[in-house]
Each structure stands twice: as C-alpha cells, then as structure tokens.
Amino acid sequence: MISITGLRKSFGAATVLNGIDLEIRQGEVVSVLGSSGSGKSTLIRCINGLEKIDAGKITVDGFDVSKPRELSEARKRSGTVFQLFNLYPHMTAVQNVALAPIEVLKLPRMQAEAEARELLHSVGLTERADAYPSQLSGGQRQRVGICRALAMKPSYLLLDEVTSALDPEMTSEVLSILAALAKTGTTMVFVTHEIEFARSISSRIAFLDKGQLIADLPTEEFFSATGMALPRVAQFLSKMRKD
Amino acid sequence: MKFDLSILAKHIPFLLEGAWLTLQACTLAVLGSLVLGLAIGAMRTSASPLLNRLAAVYIDIFRNIPFIVQLFFFYFGLPEIGIYIDAFTTGVVALSIAGGAFTSDVIRSGILAIDPGVIEAAQVSGLRKITIFRKIILPIALRASVRPLGSVFINLILTSSILSTITLNELTGSAKIVASNTFRPFEVYFVLLVAYAALTYSVSILIGMLHRYLNRHQEEGAV
Ligand SMILES: Nc1ncnc2c1ncn2[C@@H]1O[C@H](COP(=O)(O)OP(=O)(O)OP(=O)(O)O)[C@@H](O)[C@H]1O
Ligand SMILES: [Mg+2]
C-alpha cells in the first residue's frame, strides 16, 4: 500500500500540495486528474522521493520515503514512467531495461538482459531491442520507458502524463499497453489528461485542485452526479471534453 | 646560406629520442590530467559545499598561473624544502596538474549539460549514487566532452615544449641542442615546427574519430 497522510509541499512561498491524504492499495488503478499546476506531478515526485516533503508522511509498503535508509526500499517497490521518457541515451533499449535489475537486484547480466528482451517483446519491440533511444520513435521510447519500470517487478507503477509528448497514434499504442497492464492487476497511480482513458482503466479517481485533494471517488461515482456536484470537477470535465 | 635539410641526417636519432620522450610525457600527462579532471570535475558538481569549494580553488589557481612558473616552482622551488623529484616526473606531474584544471572544467560542463530527467530516472530506479555516477553521469559527460577534451590535450602537447626549460631533453630540448651544435637554427626549428604540427594534427584526427565512434548512436538521425 502507498499511504499518504497530511502531505505538504511548498516551493519557496508557493504551497503546491496542501494537506493530501491518499491511500493506494495493491491492485488498484488510481487516476490523478486536475488542471495544469494543481500539483499532480509534484505528488508523484514526492512519492518516489524526488522531492523532499515539508510535512506529513508517505510510506510505500510501510517504508517511509523521507528516511534515506527506507527510501531505497520504497524505490525498489515502485517504478516511475516519465512524460519525457528520460531514457539513458548512451544505452540500447535492452541496456536501459536491464540496468537496474543488474545493479540493484544483482541479477546476472545474462538473465537480466534475457528478461529485458522478453519485456520488450511483450510491448512489440522485439526488433528494436538493440536500438539506441535516438533511433526510436516517441512511442517506442515510451514503451522502453514502461519496460524499464516493469523490469524491477514493482508493486506500484507511477505514471506522469506518459502520453502527453506523443502524437495520437503513438498515444494509442502506449495506452493499449497500459490497459493490458491494468487488466493483469498492476497497481498504478496514473496522472493524465486522457479523461476517457482514465475512466476506462481506473478503479478510482483522485482529483487535485490547487494542491488539495477535493475528490477521491470510485470511477463511476466521479463521473456521475456525485462528481458533478463538485463545481471544480464539473468545470474541469466540461473544459476537458470541449478540447 | 641555403636551406639544406640533409645536414640534419646524422642528428635524426637524437631528435627521435627527444620526440619519444615528448610522446611519453604527453601520454602520461594526458592520462594524469584526465584522471584529475574527472575527480575535480565530479567534486565541482557535487552537492557538498566543501568539495565544491576545494575544486573551484584548484581550478582557479592552476588556470591563472603561467605554466612555466608552476613548473619552476615544482622543479627549483620544492628542493629548497627538501623535496627532490627528477625532471621527467616533475614535468609529467606539472602538466597533469595544470591540464587537470582545464579538463575538470570541460568535464564539469559535460556533467551539467546532462538532462536532469535522465538522472532522476536512475535515482528512482534505486541505483546508488556511485553507480549513477559510473554508469550514467560519467559516460554521458565524457561522450559530450571528447572534442573539448581534445583541444585541452593538444594544448598540453604544445605546452610540453616548456619542459625543455627544466633540463628535460624532449623534442624541443633536443632541437635546441642540435641547433646550437650545427649552427643551423633555421632547418632545425623548421623540422621542429613540422613535427609539432604533425603530432597535434594526428591527435586531432584521432579525437575526431573517437568522437564519432562514441557518439555513433546519436548521429544516425533520430526518428
Ligand atoms: N521545482 C519547482 N520549483 C518551483 N515551483 C515548482 C517546481 N515544480 C513545480 N512547481 C510549481 O508547482 C505547481 C504544481 O506543479 P506540478 O508540476 O505539480 O503541476 P501539475 O499538476 O503536474 O501540472 P501539469 O498538468 O501542467 O503537468 C506549479 O505552480 C509549478 O509552477
Ligand atoms: Mg505535471
């Protein structure tokens, strides 16, 4: 379980997350929605320890991410997929995927690379396994990014707008992989602007507004009268649907 | 007096010995300055203010003092306080230290130019700091630094001629001797000029090849 209680985060004078309580249990797919600047990326970056939190507590399977010793355990349990892929440019797809299993899990290189090839095969990149990131399309790069996160066999997958740098065709190739992952029970925290997709794969929707979690509802409730009763949610959804 | 290179024929073995010494000194100094540059460059980008400051001071000192003064200090100054080092070692060490100030600056820019997102990806995947440095930061920074490092190394080769001032008969030192023995400075220094040009030109060709090889995957047009 990822457990977030009383999370506060400021950048200088600006409070970006203002008292967040959120739990993500094994097997759930939680989509985090909210308008630009509402703090979604910051929330993800707090969970994986890229940002120091100012108050509150975040634990991943009981490991406190604010404690340096526990952070590495917490990080072993969650994988992050980034908006801009952030692949290692000097390594091939296989090397990108196998690096952490070799260095962190201490798998033998042969085994790690074999598993990496299998993962790449599962996302349709059998032929591109030995290509460098610069030789791949955006959609292919993001599929490598997903494999890299999955290679650590994480209990939780954190995804921050993983398709927003992609064109529609590439977006759908990445989304179909995520849909398959959701079906197989991978726990995901999914930050997105793809409302309809979020609706189709999520068990719950968390809605951030100016650093506060103003809704945390089962998906169908969120998209029904219960969600619409919240003015900010209604406003957000109508704006997103227009775009 | 006419231009006649043939009179140098019998001095060629002596000049070659000098060239060999230059080659040895430069190879060692290139390696030394690279190792120092990596250490200082890493310190310069480290989160520790103390390491950072120390590295900055090192770079400032050795880039702002004429090389010949550094060299004289090591070779003529240190014996005064009981430290004796032979000319060759002094030369290599001095070149490495001075070169290191420049290579560390190149490596520092190489490190700073790395997309922070790439490093964050390595952090969240649970890699230890030292592993991130070895497997991600260093290889990316070095690939980006090949060309500017090449110019530093070429400068280092040119600067190595100054080692002749501490009795080291490397290429320039031996040329001086031949010039004064033959009274033919024009021919001797003409040969010297060609030799240095050939040396630095081959190094720059090598650097270009190394750059293309290490960055081969970035040049095949990105999709
Ligand atoms: N490193 C930082 N330094 C200062 N301010 C920051 C930093 N990171 C984020 N912010 C600010 O925090 C607020 C929330 O940013 P965040 O990136 O979390 O929003 P978001 O919900 O992910 O937005 P988007 O949908 O545009 O990605 C923004 O106002 C942003 O400017
Ligand atoms: Mg964001």
Short mmCIF file of C-alpha atoms in Angstrom, two decimals, chain A residues 45 48 50 72 75-76 78-80 82 84-91 99-100 103-104 106 109 128 132 134-138 140-141 148 152, chain B residues 114-128 131-132 134-140 143 214-223:
data_model
loop_
_atom_site.label_atom_id
_atom_site.label_comp_id
_atom_site.label_asym_id
_atom_site.label_seq_id
_atom_site.Cartn_x
_atom_site.Cartn_y
_atom_site.Cartn_z
CA ARG A 45 7.68 13.24 -7.32
CA ASN A 48 9.19 8.45 -5.48
CA LEU A 50 12.46 13.15 -5.99
CA SER A 72 15.80 2.81 -1.31
CA ARG A 75 12.02 2.82 -4.54
CA LYS A 76 12.50 -0.88 -5.15
CA SER A 78 7.66 1.45 -7.17
CA GLY A 79 8.51 2.13 -10.78
CA THR A 80 8.17 5.50 -12.48
CA PHE A 82 8.13 9.81 -17.17
CA LEU A 84 9.64 12.80 -21.49
CA PHE A 85 10.81 9.16 -21.24
CA ASN A 86 14.16 10.05 -19.66
CA LEU A 87 15.88 7.04 -21.21
CA TYR A 88 19.64 6.65 -20.78
CA PRO A 89 20.82 7.98 -24.16
CA HIS A 90 24.06 6.02 -24.25
CA MET A 91 22.43 2.65 -23.72
CA LEU A 99 20.46 -1.74 -15.80
CA ALA A 100 18.53 -1.57 -12.54
CA GLU A 103 22.78 -3.07 -10.34
CA VAL A 104 20.02 -3.09 -7.74
CA LYS A 106 22.09 -8.04 -8.57
CA ARG A 109 23.70 -9.75 -16.75
CA ARG A 128 14.23 -2.68 -31.73
CA TYR A 132 19.53 3.39 -29.01
CA SER A 134 17.75 8.30 -30.52
CA GLN A 135 16.89 5.66 -33.10
CA LEU A 136 13.39 5.09 -31.72
CA SER A 137 10.12 6.92 -32.25
CA GLY A 138 8.49 8.65 -29.28
CA GLN A 140 8.76 3.25 -28.95
CA ARG A 141 10.81 5.22 -26.45
CA ARG A 148 12.40 -0.17 -17.68
CA MET A 152 12.17 -4.10 -11.36
CA ILE B 114 23.07 16.16 -18.76
CA ASP B 115 19.28 16.18 -18.83
CA PRO B 116 18.33 16.11 -15.11
CA GLY B 117 15.38 13.86 -16.00
CA VAL B 118 17.80 11.12 -17.02
CA ILE B 119 19.49 11.26 -13.64
CA GLU B 120 16.13 11.28 -11.88
CA ALA B 121 15.13 8.16 -13.77
CA ALA B 122 18.27 6.48 -12.46
CA GLN B 123 17.57 7.67 -8.92
CA VAL B 124 14.02 6.40 -8.77
CA SER B 125 15.06 3.03 -10.14
CA GLY B 126 17.03 2.62 -6.92
CA LEU B 127 20.59 2.90 -8.26
CA ARG B 128 23.14 4.01 -5.71
CA THR B 131 26.52 3.62 -9.64
CA ILE B 132 24.66 6.56 -11.14
CA ARG B 134 29.78 5.49 -13.01
CA LYS B 135 27.08 4.17 -15.31
CA ILE B 136 25.10 7.26 -16.25
CA ILE B 137 26.78 10.58 -15.49
CA LEU B 138 30.34 9.76 -16.47
CA PRO B 139 29.69 8.02 -19.78
CA ILE B 140 27.27 10.71 -20.93
CA ARG B 143 30.91 11.40 -24.73
CA LEU B 214 31.42 7.16 -29.11
CA ASN B 215 28.52 9.23 -30.36
CA ARG B 216 27.61 6.96 -33.27
CA HIS B 217 24.14 6.24 -31.94
CA GLN B 218 23.29 9.95 -31.75
CA GLU B 219 24.21 10.71 -35.32
CA GLU B 220 22.03 8.17 -37.05
CA GLY B 221 19.15 10.61 -37.47
CA ALA B 222 16.69 10.48 -34.62
CA VAL B 223 13.20 9.44 -35.71
#
